[in-house]
Coordinates of N, CA and C and ligand atoms in Angstrom, one line a residue:
M1 N 4.0 10.9 4.7 CA 2.6 10.8 5.1 C 2.4 11.8 6.2
T2 N 1.3 12.6 6.2 CA 1.1 13.6 7.2 C -0.1 13.2 8.0
S3 N 0.2 13.0 9.3 CA -0.9 12.6 10.2 C -1.5 13.8 10.8
R4 N -2.9 13.8 10.8 CA -3.6 14.9 11.4 C -3.2 15.0 12.9
R5 N -2.8 13.9 13.5 CA -2.5 14.0 14.9 C -1.1 14.4 15.1
K6 N -0.3 14.4 14.1 CA 1.1 15.0 14.2 C 1.9 14.2 15.2
F7 N 1.8 12.9 15.3 CA 2.6 12.2 16.2 C 4.0 12.1 15.7
I8 N 4.1 12.0 14.4 CA 5.4 11.8 13.7 C 5.6 13.0 12.8
T9 N 6.8 13.5 12.8 CA 7.1 14.5 11.9 C 8.4 14.2 11.2
K10 N 8.8 15.0 10.1 CA 10.0 14.7 9.5 C 11.2 14.7 10.4
A11 N 11.1 15.5 11.5 CA 12.1 15.6 12.5 C 12.4 14.2 13.1
A12 N 11.4 13.3 13.1 CA 11.6 12.0 13.7 C 12.7 11.2 13.0
L13 N 12.9 11.6 11.7 CA 13.9 10.8 10.9 C 15.3 11.1 11.4
T14 N 15.5 12.1 12.2 CA 16.8 12.5 12.6 C 16.9 12.5 14.1
S15 N 16.0 11.8 14.8 CA 16.0 11.9 16.2 C 16.1 10.5 16.9
G16 N 16.9 9.7 16.4 CA 17.2 8.4 17.1 C 16.3 7.3 16.7
A17 N 16.7 6.1 17.0 CA 16.0 4.9 16.6 C 15.4 4.2 17.8
A18 N 14.0 4.2 17.8 CA 13.4 3.5 19.0 C 11.9 3.5 18.7
L19 N 11.2 2.7 19.5 CA 9.8 2.7 19.6 C 9.5 3.6 20.8
V20 N 8.7 4.7 20.5 CA 8.5 5.7 21.6 C 7.0 5.6 22.0
S21 N 6.8 5.7 23.2 CA 5.4 5.6 23.7 C 4.8 7.0 23.7
T22 N 3.6 7.1 23.2 CA 2.9 8.4 23.1 C 1.5 8.3 23.8
K23 N 1.2 9.2 24.6 CA -0.1 9.2 25.3 C -1.1 10.1 24.5
T24 N -2.2 9.5 24.2 CA -3.2 10.3 23.5 C -4.6 9.8 23.8
F25 N -5.5 10.7 24.0 CA -6.9 10.4 24.3 C -7.0 9.2 25.4
G26 N -6.1 9.3 26.3 CA -6.2 8.3 27.4 C -5.6 7.0 27.1
A27 N -5.1 6.8 25.8 CA -4.6 5.5 25.4 C -3.1 5.6 25.2
S28 N -2.4 4.5 25.4 CA -0.9 4.6 25.2 C -0.6 3.9 23.8
H29 N 0.2 4.6 23.0 CA 0.6 4.1 21.7 C 2.1 4.1 21.6
N30 N 2.6 3.3 20.7 CA 4.0 3.4 20.3 C 4.0 4.0 18.9
H31 N 5.1 4.6 18.6 CA 5.3 5.0 17.2 C 6.8 4.8 16.9
I32 N 7.1 4.6 15.6 CA 8.4 4.4 15.1 C 9.1 5.7 15.0
E33 N 10.3 5.8 15.6 CA 11.1 7.0 15.6 C 12.5 6.6 15.2
S34 N 13.0 7.0 14.1 CA 14.2 6.3 13.6 C 15.0 7.2 12.7
E35 N 16.3 7.2 12.8 CA 17.1 7.8 11.8 C 17.7 6.7 10.8
Q36 N 17.3 5.5 11.1 CA 17.8 4.4 10.3 C 16.9 4.2 9.1
R37 N 17.4 3.5 8.1 CA 16.6 3.2 6.9 C 15.5 2.2 7.3
L38 N 14.3 2.6 7.0 CA 13.2 1.7 7.3 C 12.8 0.8 6.2
K39 N 12.3 -0.4 6.5 CA 11.7 -1.2 5.4 C 10.2 -1.1 5.5
I40 N 9.6 -0.8 4.3 CA 8.2 -0.6 4.2 C 7.6 -1.7 3.2
L41 N 6.7 -2.5 3.7 CA 6.1 -3.5 2.8 C 4.7 -3.1 2.4
V42 N 4.4 -3.1 1.1 CA 3.1 -2.8 0.6 C 2.5 -4.0 -0.1
T43 N 1.4 -4.5 0.3 CA 0.8 -5.6 -0.4 C -0.4 -5.1 -1.2
G44 N -0.5 -5.7 -2.4 CA -1.6 -5.4 -3.3 C -2.0 -6.7 -4.1
A45 N -3.3 -6.8 -4.4 CA -3.8 -8.0 -5.0 C -3.2 -8.1 -6.5
H46 N -3.1 -7.0 -7.2 CA -2.7 -7.0 -8.6 C -1.6 -6.0 -8.9
P47 N -0.9 -6.3 -10.0 CA 0.0 -5.2 -10.5 C -0.9 -4.0 -10.7
D48 N -0.5 -2.9 -10.2 CA -1.1 -1.5 -10.3 C -1.8 -1.1 -9.0
D49 N -2.1 -2.0 -8.1 CA -2.8 -1.6 -6.9 C -1.9 -0.8 -5.9
P50 N -0.7 -1.2 -5.6 CA 0.2 -0.4 -4.8 C 0.4 1.0 -5.5
E51 N 0.6 1.0 -6.8 CA 1.0 2.2 -7.5 C -0.2 3.2 -7.5
T52 N -1.4 2.7 -7.9 CA -2.5 3.7 -7.9 C -3.0 4.1 -6.5
G53 N -2.9 3.1 -5.6 CA -3.4 3.4 -4.2 C -2.4 4.4 -3.4
M54 N -1.1 4.1 -3.6 CA -0.2 4.9 -2.8 C 1.2 5.1 -3.5
G55 N 1.1 5.2 -4.8 CA 2.4 5.4 -5.5 C 3.2 6.7 -5.1
G56 N 2.4 7.7 -4.8 CA 3.1 8.9 -4.3 C 3.8 8.7 -3.0
T57 N 3.1 8.1 -2.1 CA 3.7 7.8 -0.8 C 4.9 6.9 -0.9
I58 N 4.8 5.9 -1.8 CA 6.0 5.0 -2.0 C 7.2 5.8 -2.5
N59 N 6.9 6.6 -3.4 CA 8.0 7.4 -4.0 C 8.6 8.4 -3.0
K60 N 7.8 8.9 -2.1 CA 8.3 9.8 -1.0 C 9.2 9.0 -0.1
F61 N 8.7 7.8 0.3 CA 9.6 7.0 1.2 C 10.9 6.6 0.5
T62 N 10.9 6.2 -0.7 CA 12.2 5.8 -1.3 C 13.1 7.0 -1.6
S63 N 12.5 8.1 -1.9 CA 13.3 9.3 -2.1 C 14.0 9.8 -0.8
L64 N 13.4 9.4 0.4 CA 14.0 9.7 1.7 C 15.1 8.6 2.1
G65 N 15.2 7.6 1.2 CA 16.2 6.6 1.5 C 15.7 5.3 2.1
H66 N 14.4 5.3 2.3 CA 13.8 4.1 2.9 C 13.6 3.0 1.8
E67 N 13.5 1.7 2.3 CA 13.3 0.6 1.3 C 11.8 0.3 1.3
V68 N 11.3 0.2 0.0 CA 9.9 -0.2 -0.1 C 9.8 -1.5 -0.9
V69 N 9.1 -2.4 -0.4 CA 8.9 -3.7 -1.1 C 7.4 -3.8 -1.5
C70 N 7.2 -3.8 -2.9 CA 5.8 -4.0 -3.4 C 5.5 -5.5 -3.6
V71 N 4.6 -6.0 -2.8 CA 4.3 -7.4 -2.9 C 3.0 -7.6 -3.6
Y72 N 3.0 -8.2 -4.8 CA 1.9 -8.5 -5.6 C 1.4 -9.9 -5.4
L73 N 0.1 -10.0 -4.8 CA -0.4 -11.3 -4.5 C -0.6 -12.2 -5.8
T74 N -1.1 -11.5 -6.8 CA -1.2 -12.2 -8.1 C -0.4 -11.5 -9.2
T75 N -0.4 -12.0 -10.4 CA 0.4 -11.3 -11.4 C -0.6 -10.8 -12.5
G76 N -1.9 -10.7 -12.1 CA -2.8 -10.1 -13.1 C -3.2 -11.0 -14.2
E77 N -3.2 -12.3 -14.0 CA -3.5 -13.2 -15.0 C -4.8 -13.0 -15.8
A78 N -5.8 -12.6 -15.1 CA -7.2 -12.4 -15.7 C -7.4 -11.0 -16.3
G79 N -6.4 -10.2 -16.3 CA -6.6 -8.8 -16.5 C -6.5 -8.3 -18.0
I80 N -6.2 -9.2 -18.9 CA -6.2 -8.8 -20.3 C -7.1 -9.7 -21.2
P81 N -8.3 -9.2 -21.5 CA -9.2 -10.0 -22.3 C -8.6 -10.6 -23.6
G82 N -8.8 -11.8 -23.8 CA -8.3 -12.4 -25.1 C -7.0 -13.1 -25.0
L83 N -6.3 -12.8 -23.9 CA -5.0 -13.4 -23.7 C -5.0 -14.6 -22.7
T84 N -4.1 -15.5 -22.9 CA -4.0 -16.6 -21.9 C -3.5 -16.1 -20.6
H85 N -3.7 -16.8 -19.5 CA -3.2 -16.4 -18.2 C -1.7 -16.2 -18.2
D86 N -1.0 -17.1 -18.9 CA 0.5 -17.0 -18.9 C 0.9 -15.7 -19.6
K87 N 0.3 -15.5 -20.8 CA 0.7 -14.3 -21.6 C 0.4 -13.0 -20.8
A88 N -0.8 -13.0 -20.3 CA -1.2 -11.7 -19.5 C -0.3 -11.5 -18.3
A89 N 0.0 -12.6 -17.6 CA 0.9 -12.5 -16.4 C 2.3 -12.0 -16.8
Q90 N 2.8 -12.4 -18.0 CA 4.1 -12.0 -18.4 C 4.1 -10.5 -18.7
I91 N 3.0 -10.0 -19.4 CA 2.9 -8.6 -19.7 C 2.8 -7.7 -18.4
R92 N 1.9 -8.2 -17.6 CA 1.6 -7.4 -16.4 C 2.8 -7.4 -15.4
K93 N 3.5 -8.5 -15.4 CA 4.7 -8.6 -14.5 C 5.8 -7.5 -15.0
E94 N 5.9 -7.5 -16.3 CA 6.9 -6.5 -16.9 C 6.4 -5.1 -16.5
E95 N 5.1 -4.8 -16.6 CA 4.6 -3.5 -16.3 C 4.9 -3.1 -14.8
A96 N 4.6 -4.1 -14.0 CA 4.8 -3.9 -12.5 C 6.3 -3.6 -12.2
M97 N 7.1 -4.4 -12.9 CA 8.6 -4.2 -12.6 C 9.0 -2.8 -13.1
K98 N 8.5 -2.4 -14.2 CA 8.9 -1.0 -14.7 C 8.3 0.0 -13.7
A99 N 7.1 -0.2 -13.2 CA 6.5 0.8 -12.3 C 7.3 0.9 -11.0
C100 N 7.8 -0.3 -10.5 CA 8.6 -0.3 -9.3 C 10.0 0.4 -9.6
E101 N 10.5 0.2 -10.8 CA 11.7 0.9 -11.1 C 11.6 2.4 -11.0
I102 N 10.4 2.9 -11.5 CA 10.1 4.3 -11.5 C 10.0 4.8 -10.1
L103 N 9.4 4.0 -9.2 CA 9.1 4.4 -7.8 C 10.3 4.1 -6.9
K104 N 11.3 3.4 -7.5 CA 12.5 2.9 -6.7 C 12.1 1.9 -5.6
A105 N 11.1 1.1 -6.0 CA 10.7 0.0 -5.0 C 11.2 -1.4 -5.6
R106 N 11.1 -2.4 -4.7 CA 11.5 -3.7 -5.1 C 10.2 -4.6 -5.2
P107 N 10.0 -5.2 -6.4 CA 8.8 -6.0 -6.5 C 9.0 -7.4 -6.1
V108 N 7.9 -8.0 -5.5 CA 7.9 -9.4 -5.1 C 6.5 -9.9 -5.6
F109 N 6.6 -11.1 -6.3 CA 5.4 -11.7 -6.9 C 5.1 -13.0 -6.1
L110 N 3.9 -13.0 -5.5 CA 3.6 -14.2 -4.6 C 3.1 -15.4 -5.3
G111 N 2.4 -15.2 -6.5 CA 2.0 -16.4 -7.3 C 0.6 -16.9 -7.1
Q112 N -0.3 -16.1 -6.5 CA -1.7 -16.5 -6.6 C -2.2 -16.1 -7.9
I113 N -3.5 -16.5 -8.3 CA -4.0 -16.3 -9.6 C -5.1 -15.2 -9.5
D114 N -5.0 -14.2 -10.4 CA -5.9 -13.1 -10.5 C -7.3 -13.6 -10.7
G115 N -8.3 -13.2 -9.8 CA -9.7 -13.6 -10.0 C -10.0 -14.9 -9.3
S116 N -9.0 -15.6 -8.8 CA -9.2 -16.9 -8.2 C -8.4 -17.0 -6.9
T117 N -8.2 -15.8 -6.2 CA -7.3 -15.8 -5.0 C -8.0 -16.6 -3.9
E118 N -7.2 -17.2 -3.0 CA -7.6 -18.1 -2.0 C -7.1 -17.7 -0.6
I119 N -8.0 -17.9 0.4 CA -7.6 -17.9 1.7 C -7.5 -19.3 2.3
T120 N -6.4 -19.8 2.4 CA -6.2 -21.2 2.9 C -5.1 -21.2 4.0
S121 N -5.0 -22.2 4.7 CA -3.9 -22.2 5.7 C -2.5 -22.2 5.0
K122 N -2.4 -22.7 3.8 CA -1.2 -22.6 3.1 C -0.8 -21.1 2.8
W123 N -1.8 -20.4 2.4 CA -1.5 -19.0 2.0 C -1.4 -18.1 3.3
Y124 N -2.1 -18.4 4.3 CA -1.9 -17.7 5.6 C -0.4 -17.9 6.0
H125 N 0.1 -19.1 5.8 CA 1.4 -19.4 6.2 C 2.5 -18.7 5.3
K126 N 2.2 -18.7 4.0 CA 3.1 -18.0 3.0 C 3.2 -16.6 3.4
M127 N 2.1 -15.9 3.7 CA 2.2 -14.5 4.0 C 2.9 -14.3 5.3
Y128 N 2.6 -15.2 6.3 CA 3.3 -15.1 7.6 C 4.8 -15.2 7.3
E129 N 5.2 -16.2 6.5 CA 6.7 -16.4 6.3 C 7.3 -15.2 5.6
L130 N 6.5 -14.5 4.7 CA 7.1 -13.3 4.0 C 7.3 -12.2 5.1
L131 N 6.4 -12.0 5.9 CA 6.6 -10.9 6.9 C 7.7 -11.3 7.9
N132 N 7.7 -12.6 8.3 CA 8.7 -13.0 9.2 C 10.1 -12.9 8.6
K133 N 10.2 -13.1 7.3 CA 11.5 -13.0 6.6 C 11.9 -11.5 6.4
E134 N 11.0 -10.7 5.9 CA 11.3 -9.3 5.5 C 11.4 -8.4 6.8
K135 N 10.6 -8.8 7.8 CA 10.7 -8.0 9.0 C 10.5 -6.5 8.8
P136 N 9.4 -6.1 8.2 CA 9.2 -4.7 7.9 C 8.9 -3.8 9.1
D137 N 9.2 -2.5 9.0 CA 8.9 -1.6 10.1 C 7.5 -1.1 9.9
M138 N 7.1 -1.0 8.6 CA 5.7 -0.5 8.3 C 5.1 -1.5 7.3
V139 N 3.8 -1.7 7.4 CA 3.0 -2.5 6.5 C 1.8 -1.8 6.0
F140 N 1.6 -1.8 4.7 CA 0.4 -1.2 4.1 C -0.3 -2.3 3.3
T141 N -1.7 -2.3 3.4 CA -2.4 -3.2 2.5 C -3.8 -2.6 2.2
H142 N -4.5 -3.3 1.3 CA -5.9 -2.9 1.0 C -6.8 -2.7 2.2
W143 N -7.7 -1.8 2.1 CA -8.8 -1.7 3.1 C -9.7 -2.9 2.9
P144 N -10.1 -3.6 3.9 CA -10.8 -4.9 3.7 C -12.2 -4.8 3.2
I145 N -12.8 -3.7 3.2 CA -14.2 -3.6 2.7 C -14.1 -3.1 1.2
D146 N -14.2 -4.0 0.3 CA -13.8 -3.6 -1.1 C -14.7 -4.6 -2.0
T147 N -15.1 -4.1 -3.1 CA -16.0 -4.9 -4.0 C -15.2 -6.0 -4.7
H148 N -13.9 -5.8 -4.7 CA -13.0 -6.9 -5.4 C -12.6 -7.9 -4.4
R149 N -13.0 -9.2 -4.7 CA -12.7 -10.3 -3.9 C -11.2 -10.4 -3.6
D150 N -10.4 -10.2 -4.7 CA -8.9 -10.3 -4.5 C -8.3 -9.3 -3.5
H151 N -8.9 -8.1 -3.6 CA -8.5 -7.0 -2.7 C -8.8 -7.4 -1.2
R152 N -10.0 -8.0 -1.0 CA -10.4 -8.4 0.4 C -9.4 -9.5 0.9
I153 N -9.1 -10.4 0.0 CA -8.3 -11.6 0.4 C -6.9 -11.1 0.7
C154 N -6.4 -10.2 -0.2 CA -5.0 -9.7 0.1 C -5.0 -9.0 1.4
S155 N -6.0 -8.2 1.7 CA -6.0 -7.5 3.0 C -6.1 -8.4 4.2
N156 N -6.9 -9.5 4.0 CA -7.1 -10.4 5.1 C -5.8 -11.2 5.4
L157 N -5.2 -11.7 4.3 CA -3.9 -12.4 4.5 C -2.8 -11.6 5.2
T158 N -2.8 -10.3 4.7 CA -1.7 -9.4 5.3 C -2.0 -9.1 6.7
F159 N -3.3 -8.8 7.0 CA -3.6 -8.5 8.4 C -3.3 -9.7 9.3
D160 N -3.6 -10.9 8.9 CA -3.4 -12.1 9.7 C -1.9 -12.3 9.9
A161 N -1.1 -12.1 8.9 CA 0.4 -12.2 9.0 C 1.0 -11.2 10.0
W162 N 0.5 -10.0 9.9 CA 0.9 -8.9 10.8 C 0.5 -9.3 12.3
N163 N -0.7 -9.7 12.4 CA -1.2 -10.1 13.7 C -0.4 -11.3 14.3
S164 N -0.1 -12.3 13.4 CA 0.6 -13.5 13.9 C 2.0 -13.3 14.1
T165 N 2.6 -12.2 13.6 CA 4.0 -12.0 13.8 C 4.2 -11.0 14.9
G166 N 3.2 -10.8 15.7 CA 3.4 -10.0 17.0 C 3.1 -8.5 16.8
R167 N 2.4 -8.1 15.7 CA 2.0 -6.7 15.6 C 3.1 -5.7 15.8
K168 N 4.3 -6.1 15.3 CA 5.5 -5.2 15.5 C 5.5 -4.0 14.6
A169 N 5.1 -4.2 13.3 CA 5.1 -3.1 12.4 C 4.0 -2.1 12.5
A170 N 4.2 -0.9 12.1 CA 3.2 0.1 12.0 C 2.3 -0.4 10.8
F171 N 1.0 -0.4 11.0 CA 0.1 -1.1 10.1 C -1.0 -0.1 9.5
Y172 N -1.0 0.1 8.2 CA -1.9 1.1 7.6 C -2.7 0.4 6.4
Y173 N -3.9 0.9 6.2 CA -4.7 0.5 5.1 C -4.7 1.6 4.0
Y174 N -4.7 1.3 2.7 CA -4.8 2.3 1.7 C -6.1 2.0 0.9
E175 N -6.5 2.9 0.0 CA -7.7 2.8 -0.8 C -7.4 2.7 -2.3
V176 N -8.3 2.0 -3.0 CA -8.2 2.0 -4.5 C -9.6 2.3 -5.0
V177 N -9.7 3.1 -6.1 CA -11.0 3.4 -6.7 C -12.1 3.6 -5.6
A178 N -11.9 4.6 -4.8 CA -12.8 4.9 -3.7 C -14.3 4.9 -4.1
G179 N -15.1 4.3 -3.4 CA -16.6 4.2 -3.8 C -16.9 3.1 -4.7
G180 N -16.1 3.0 -5.8 CA -16.3 1.9 -6.8 C -15.8 0.6 -6.3
Q181 N -14.6 0.6 -5.6 CA -14.1 -0.6 -5.0 C -14.0 -0.5 -3.5
T182 N -13.0 0.4 -3.0 CA -12.9 0.6 -1.6 C -14.1 1.3 -1.1
Q183 N -14.7 0.8 0.0 CA -15.9 1.4 0.6 C -15.8 1.6 2.1
N184 N -16.6 2.5 2.6 CA -16.6 2.8 4.1 C -15.2 3.1 4.6
F185 N -14.5 3.9 3.8 CA -13.1 4.2 4.2 C -13.1 5.6 4.8
Q186 N -12.7 5.7 6.0 CA -12.6 7.0 6.7 C -11.2 7.2 7.2
P187 N -10.4 7.9 6.3 CA -8.9 8.0 6.6 C -8.6 8.9 7.8
D188 N -7.5 8.6 8.5 CA -7.0 9.4 9.6 C -5.6 9.9 9.4
T189 N -5.0 9.5 8.3 CA -3.6 9.8 8.0 C -3.5 10.2 6.5
F190 N -2.8 11.3 6.3 CA -2.7 11.8 4.9 C -1.3 12.1 4.5
V191 N -1.0 11.9 3.2 CA 0.3 12.3 2.7 C 0.1 13.3 1.6
D192 N 0.9 14.4 1.7 CA 0.9 15.4 0.6 C 1.8 14.8 -0.5
I193 N 1.2 14.4 -1.7 CA 2.0 13.8 -2.7 C 2.3 14.8 -3.9
S194 N 2.0 16.1 -3.7 CA 2.1 17.1 -4.7 C 3.5 17.1 -5.4
S195 N 4.5 16.9 -4.6 CA 5.9 17.1 -5.1 C 6.3 15.8 -6.0
V196 N 5.5 14.8 -5.8 CA 5.9 13.5 -6.6 C 4.8 13.1 -7.5
I197 N 3.8 13.9 -7.7 CA 2.6 13.5 -8.5 C 2.9 13.0 -9.9
E198 N 3.9 13.7 -10.5 CA 4.2 13.3 -11.9 C 4.9 11.9 -12.0
T199 N 5.7 11.6 -11.0 CA 6.4 10.3 -10.9 C 5.3 9.2 -10.6
K200 N 4.3 9.6 -9.7 CA 3.3 8.6 -9.5 C 2.5 8.3 -10.8
W201 N 2.1 9.3 -11.5 CA 1.4 9.1 -12.7 C 2.1 8.3 -13.7
K202 N 3.4 8.6 -13.8 CA 4.3 7.8 -14.7 C 4.3 6.3 -14.4
A203 N 4.4 6.0 -13.1 CA 4.3 4.6 -12.6 C 3.0 4.0 -12.9
C204 N 1.9 4.7 -12.7 CA 0.6 4.2 -13.0 C 0.3 4.0 -14.4
F205 N 0.7 4.9 -15.3 CA 0.4 4.9 -16.7 C 1.2 3.8 -17.4
I206 N 2.3 3.3 -16.8 CA 3.1 2.3 -17.4 C 2.3 1.0 -17.5
H207 N 1.2 0.9 -16.8 CA 0.4 -0.3 -16.9 C -0.6 -0.1 -18.1
K208 N 0.0 -0.1 -19.2 CA -0.7 0.2 -20.5 C -1.8 -0.9 -20.7
S209 N -1.5 -2.1 -20.3 CA -2.5 -3.2 -20.6 C -3.8 -2.9 -19.9
Q210 N -3.8 -2.1 -18.8 CA -5.0 -1.8 -18.0 C -5.6 -0.5 -18.4
K211 N -5.1 0.2 -19.4 CA -5.6 1.5 -19.9 C -5.8 2.5 -18.7
I212 N -4.9 2.5 -17.8 CA -5.0 3.3 -16.6 C -5.1 4.8 -16.9
K213 N -4.3 5.2 -17.9 CA -4.3 6.6 -18.3 C -5.7 7.0 -18.7
E214 N -6.4 6.2 -19.4 CA -7.7 6.4 -19.9 C -8.8 6.6 -18.8
Y215 N -8.7 5.7 -17.8 CA -9.7 5.6 -16.7 C -9.3 6.6 -15.5
Y216 N -8.0 7.0 -15.5 CA -7.5 7.7 -14.3 C -8.4 8.9 -13.9
P217 N -8.8 9.8 -14.9 CA -9.5 11.0 -14.5 C -10.8 10.7 -13.8
D218 N -11.4 9.5 -14.0 CA -12.7 9.2 -13.4 C -12.5 8.5 -12.0
D219 N -11.4 8.0 -11.7 CA -11.3 7.4 -10.4 C -10.1 7.9 -9.5
H220 N -8.9 7.5 -9.9 CA -7.8 7.9 -9.0 C -7.5 9.4 -9.0
A221 N -7.7 10.1 -10.1 CA -7.4 11.5 -10.1 C -8.4 12.2 -9.1
K222 N -9.6 11.8 -9.1 CA -10.6 12.4 -8.1 C -10.2 12.1 -6.7
M223 N -9.7 10.9 -6.4 CA -9.3 10.6 -5.1 C -8.1 11.5 -4.6
E224 N -7.1 11.6 -5.5 CA -6.0 12.5 -5.2 C -6.4 13.9 -4.9
L225 N -7.3 14.4 -5.7 CA -7.7 15.8 -5.5 C -8.5 15.9 -4.2
F226 N -9.5 15.0 -4.0 CA -10.3 15.1 -2.8 C -9.4 14.9 -1.5
R227 N -8.5 13.9 -1.5 CA -7.7 13.7 -0.3 C -6.8 14.9 -0.1
G228 N -6.4 15.6 -1.2 CA -5.6 16.8 -1.1 C -6.5 17.9 -0.5
I229 N -7.7 18.1 -0.9 CA -8.6 19.1 -0.3 C -8.8 18.8 1.2
E230 N -9.0 17.6 1.5 CA -9.2 17.2 2.9 C -8.0 17.6 3.8
S231 N -6.8 17.5 3.2 CA -5.5 17.6 4.0 C -4.8 18.9 3.7
G232 N -5.3 19.8 2.9 CA -4.7 21.0 2.6 C -3.5 20.9 1.7
A233 N -3.6 20.0 0.7 CA -2.5 19.9 -0.3 C -3.2 19.9 -1.7
D234 N -2.3 20.0 -2.7 CA -2.9 20.0 -4.1 C -3.3 18.6 -4.4
Y235 N -2.5 17.6 -4.0 CA -2.8 16.2 -4.2 C -2.4 15.4 -3.0
G236 N -3.3 14.5 -2.6 CA -3.1 13.7 -1.4 C -3.3 12.2 -1.6
E237 N -2.8 11.4 -0.7 CA -3.2 10.0 -0.5 C -3.6 9.8 0.9
A238 N -4.5 8.9 1.2 CA -5.1 8.8 2.5 C -5.0 7.4 3.0
F239 N -4.9 7.2 4.3 CA -4.7 5.9 5.0 C -5.5 5.8 6.3
V240 N -5.8 4.6 6.7 CA -6.3 4.3 8.0 C -5.3 3.6 8.8
H241 N -4.9 4.2 9.9 CA -3.9 3.5 10.8 C -4.6 2.5 11.7
H242 N -4.0 1.3 11.8 CA -4.6 0.4 12.8 C -4.2 0.8 14.2
R243 N -5.1 1.0 15.0 CA -4.9 1.7 16.3 C -4.1 0.8 17.3
L244 N -4.0 -0.5 17.0 CA -3.1 -1.4 17.9 C -1.7 -1.5 17.4
S245 N -1.4 -0.8 16.3 CA 0.0 -0.8 15.8 C 0.7 0.4 16.2
P246 N 2.1 0.4 16.1 CA 2.9 1.6 16.3 C 2.5 2.6 15.2
Y247 N 2.8 3.9 15.4 CA 2.7 4.9 14.4 C 3.9 4.9 13.5
G248 N 3.8 5.1 12.2 CA 4.9 5.0 11.4 C 5.6 6.4 11.1
I249 N 6.6 6.4 10.4 CA 7.2 7.6 9.9 C 6.4 8.3 8.9
I250 N 6.2 9.6 8.9 CA 5.4 10.3 8.0 C 6.2 11.1 7.0
P251 N 6.3 10.6 5.7 CA 7.1 11.3 4.7 C 6.5 12.6 4.2
Ligands
LIG1 ZN1 -6.7 -4.6 -7.9

């Protein structure tokens, strides 16, 4: 990930392990500076959300030796017309597992139901327990203003867990189908994904049940090109950093 503000560079990967205080615009921030293997947790409402939103960044992280955990809130039960929830979930779980294999990430399925996601104290607690157990250095989730209810709920549960576990991880939001789903998204952090674009596409297109290859030119391809133009790359992915969290490592 390339931050416009350049707080973190690749050099940070070889310059010791610590939270470092950085002064900027009169405010004090911490950022992660580490030569150790980091754990990065990415939450998405459905199989394909982490991949289409930030598959290039995930692959850059894992290629650098960091651990990425893709957490799927649902298993896409409602995503294949004509099939039962059980059958659709089975197909979409297999697709997500193959996508994670391509990106070298570890999948986790939380067990909510696609299209019927819930925010309850039970689910706040489940997400809290996940973050408490995994202890990630960086967390990524959906931007909370999104037309898809499941995306909003995933974002909300993840934010609450991060907040409740002491805001220790660097916290970032990613976008999916900008304009059509994610809205009012003004990124401050960019990743040049040109070197891994074909791996990202492979991981996205493995979701054959969602016909992603067919729809890709009209949504995610435009995002990749536009975020690339904004950040001076051929292809880019974009993020919003939560200003009360540490800054993460930028791959
Ligand atoms: Zn989704």
